[in-house]
């Protein structure tokens, strides 16, 4: 594949247009498969090794990152994580394009963040035809267990995504959103500062 053709494929990917496995094969060196396998098999007490592997795997990673193994990623190198991140077990990044996660984000077990989908018509899925759109998760978001975040979604500052939700559209800041498809059910307010406290 020529450099010009690679640039054309990258331009299509950036526009969210359909591309195929063969066309994107030149991106394979960006995959961090071996490092992810090694991270998932590193003993818990080897904190320095785990940290160095996270730096090698992700496009960028902040301070005080906790990511409980196992986790999975198509590339790893397209994921950018801020400070004070907590990711629970079985977190999956389908990061054919960028996933950007802000500071103080918490993600519960078995969550999938997928930047990639496939055309509806089967003839367009030949050679694993697909499209990709970036995901952005802003600061202080909490995503509940078994949620799925779909291509192109942005989750606003401080919002909470309920367990089992399928997030197909962007969610505004400081809201609670749940369901399939995920919908905003209420704002987060100062009243939430008083729930589950010892003074109740």
Coordinates of C-alpha atoms in Angstrom, one line a residue:
X1 CA 0.0 0.0 0.0
X2 CA 1.4 3.4 -1.0
X3 CA 1.8 6.3 1.4
X4 CA -0.9 8.2 -0.5
X5 CA -3.3 5.3 -0.2
X6 CA -2.6 5.1 3.6
X7 CA -3.4 8.8 3.9
X8 CA -6.6 8.4 2.0
X9 CA -7.7 5.5 4.3
X10 CA -6.8 7.6 7.4
X11 CA -8.9 10.5 6.0
X12 CA -11.9 8.2 5.5
X13 CA -11.4 6.9 9.1
X14 CA -11.3 10.4 10.4
X15 CA -14.6 11.3 8.7
X16 CA -16.3 8.2 10.2
X17 CA -16.7 6.5 6.8
X18 CA -16.5 2.8 6.1
X19 CA -13.1 1.1 5.7
X20 CA -12.0 -2.5 5.7
X21 CA -9.6 -4.7 7.6
X22 CA -7.3 -5.0 4.6
X23 CA -7.3 -1.2 4.1
X24 CA -6.4 -0.6 7.8
X25 CA -3.7 -3.4 8.0
X26 CA -0.9 -0.8 7.9
X27 CA -2.1 0.3 11.4
X28 CA -1.2 -3.1 13.0
X29 CA 2.1 -1.9 14.5
X30 CA 0.1 0.4 16.7
X31 CA -1.4 -2.5 18.5
X32 CA -0.1 -3.3 22.0
X33 CA -1.2 -6.9 22.2
X34 CA 1.9 -8.3 23.8
X35 CA 2.1 -5.6 26.4
X36 CA -1.6 -6.0 27.3
X37 CA -1.1 -9.8 27.7
X38 CA 1.9 -9.1 29.9
X39 CA 0.0 -6.6 32.1
X40 CA -2.9 -9.0 32.6
X41 CA -0.4 -11.6 33.9
X42 CA 1.7 -9.3 36.1
X43 CA 1.4 -10.1 39.8
X44 CA -0.5 -7.4 41.9
X45 CA 2.6 -6.6 44.0
X46 CA 4.7 -5.6 40.9
X47 CA 3.3 -2.1 40.9
X48 CA 6.3 -0.5 39.1
X49 CA 6.1 -3.0 36.3
X50 CA 2.4 -2.5 35.9
X51 CA 2.9 1.2 35.7
X52 CA 5.6 0.9 33.1
X53 CA 3.4 -1.4 31.0
X54 CA 0.5 1.1 31.2
X55 CA 2.8 3.8 29.9
X56 CA 3.9 1.5 27.1
X57 CA 0.4 0.5 26.2
X58 CA -1.6 3.7 26.2
X59 CA -1.3 6.8 24.1
X60 CA -1.0 8.7 27.4
X61 CA -1.8 7.9 31.0
X62 CA -2.0 10.1 34.0
X63 CA -0.9 9.7 37.6
X64 CA -2.4 7.4 40.2
X65 CA -4.0 5.1 37.7
X66 CA -5.7 1.9 38.9
X67 CA -6.7 -0.6 36.2
X68 CA -7.6 -4.0 37.5
X69 CA -6.7 -6.9 35.2
X70 CA -7.8 -8.3 33.0
X71 CA -8.5 -5.6 30.5
X72 CA -8.7 -5.7 26.8
X73 CA -7.9 -3.3 23.9
X74 CA -7.9 -3.5 20.2
X75 CA -4.9 -1.2 20.1
X76 CA -4.3 0.4 23.5
X77 CA -2.2 3.2 21.8
X78 CA -5.4 5.1 20.9
X79 CA -6.5 5.4 24.6
X80 CA -5.7 8.5 26.6
X81 CA -6.4 8.4 30.3
X82 CA -6.2 11.3 32.8
X83 CA -5.2 11.4 36.5
X84 CA -6.9 9.4 39.3
X85 CA -8.5 6.9 37.0
X86 CA -10.1 3.7 38.4
X87 CA -11.0 0.9 35.9
X88 CA -12.5 -2.3 37.3
X89 CA -12.1 -5.8 35.9
X90 CA -13.0 -6.7 32.3
X91 CA -12.8 -3.2 30.9
X92 CA -12.7 -3.4 27.1
X93 CA -11.5 -0.6 24.8
X94 CA -12.4 -1.0 21.1
X95 CA -10.0 1.8 20.2
X96 CA -9.7 1.8 16.5
X97 CA -9.7 5.6 16.9
X98 CA -9.2 7.7 20.0
X99 CA -10.8 7.2 23.4
X100 CA -10.1 10.1 25.7
X101 CA -10.8 9.8 29.4
X102 CA -10.5 12.7 31.7
X103 CA -9.5 13.0 35.4
X104 CA -11.1 11.2 38.3
X105 CA -13.1 8.9 36.1
X106 CA -14.5 5.6 37.6
X107 CA -15.5 2.7 35.5
X108 CA -17.2 -0.4 37.0
X109 CA -16.7 -4.1 36.0
X110 CA -17.3 -5.4 32.5
X111 CA -17.8 -2.0 30.7
X112 CA -17.1 -1.7 26.9
X113 CA -16.1 1.5 25.2
X114 CA -16.3 0.9 21.5
X115 CA -15.4 3.5 18.9
X116 CA -16.3 1.1 16.1
X117 CA -19.5 -0.2 14.5
X118 CA -20.4 -2.0 11.3
X119 CA -22.7 -1.1 8.4
X120 CA -26.2 -2.6 8.5
X121 CA -26.2 -4.0 5.0
X122 CA -24.2 -7.3 4.9
X123 CA -22.5 -6.6 1.6
X124 CA -20.8 -3.6 3.2
X125 CA -19.4 -5.8 6.0
X126 CA -17.2 -7.7 3.5
X127 CA -13.6 -7.8 4.7
X128 CA -14.9 -6.7 8.2
X129 CA -16.1 -3.3 6.8
X130 CA -16.5 -0.9 9.7
X131 CA -16.6 2.8 10.7
X132 CA -15.1 4.5 13.8
X133 CA -15.8 7.6 15.7
X134 CA -13.9 8.8 18.9
X135 CA -15.3 8.6 22.4
X136 CA -14.8 11.3 25.0
X137 CA -15.4 10.8 28.7
X138 CA -15.0 14.0 30.6
X139 CA -13.7 14.5 34.2
X140 CA -15.4 12.9 37.2
X141 CA -17.7 10.6 35.3
X142 CA -18.8 7.3 36.8
X143 CA -19.9 4.5 34.5
X144 CA -21.8 1.5 36.0
X145 CA -21.2 -2.2 35.5
X146 CA -21.9 -3.8 32.1
X147 CA -22.5 -0.5 30.3
X148 CA -21.6 -0.1 26.7
X149 CA -20.6 3.2 25.2
X150 CA -20.9 3.4 21.4
X151 CA -19.0 5.3 18.7
X152 CA -19.0 9.1 18.8
X153 CA -20.4 9.4 22.3
X154 CA -19.3 12.2 24.7
X155 CA -20.2 11.8 28.4
X156 CA -20.2 15.2 30.1
X157 CA -18.5 16.3 33.3
X158 CA -19.6 14.6 36.5
X159 CA -22.3 12.4 34.9
X160 CA -23.3 8.9 36.1
X161 CA -24.2 6.2 33.6
X162 CA -26.4 3.5 35.2
X163 CA -25.4 -0.2 35.1
X164 CA -26.4 -2.1 32.0
X165 CA -26.9 1.0 29.9
X166 CA -26.2 1.2 26.2
X167 CA -25.0 4.8 25.5
X168 CA -25.7 5.6 21.9
X169 CA -25.9 9.4 22.2
X170 CA -23.9 12.0 24.1
X171 CA -24.9 12.7 27.7
X172 CA -24.8 16.3 29.1
X173 CA -22.8 17.2 32.2
X174 CA -24.0 16.6 35.8
X175 CA -26.8 14.2 34.9
X176 CA -27.8 10.6 35.8
X177 CA -28.6 8.6 32.6
X178 CA -29.7 5.0 32.4
X179 CA -31.3 2.5 30.1
X180 CA -31.2 1.0 26.7
X181 CA -31.0 3.3 24.9
X182 CA -29.4 5.4 27.6
X183 CA -31.5 8.5 28.5
X184 CA -31.1 11.3 31.1
X185 CA -33.4 10.7 34.0
X186 CA -32.5 13.6 36.2
X187 CA -29.8 16.3 37.0
X188 CA -27.2 15.8 39.7
X189 CA -27.9 18.5 42.4
X190 CA -26.8 19.5 45.9
X191 CA -29.4 17.1 47.3
X192 CA -27.1 14.3 46.2
X193 CA -24.6 15.5 48.7
X194 CA -26.8 14.3 51.5
X195 CA -27.6 10.7 50.4
X196 CA -26.2 7.7 52.3
X197 CA -24.6 9.8 55.0
X198 CA -24.3 9.0 58.7
X199 CA -26.6 11.9 59.5
X200 CA -29.7 10.3 57.8

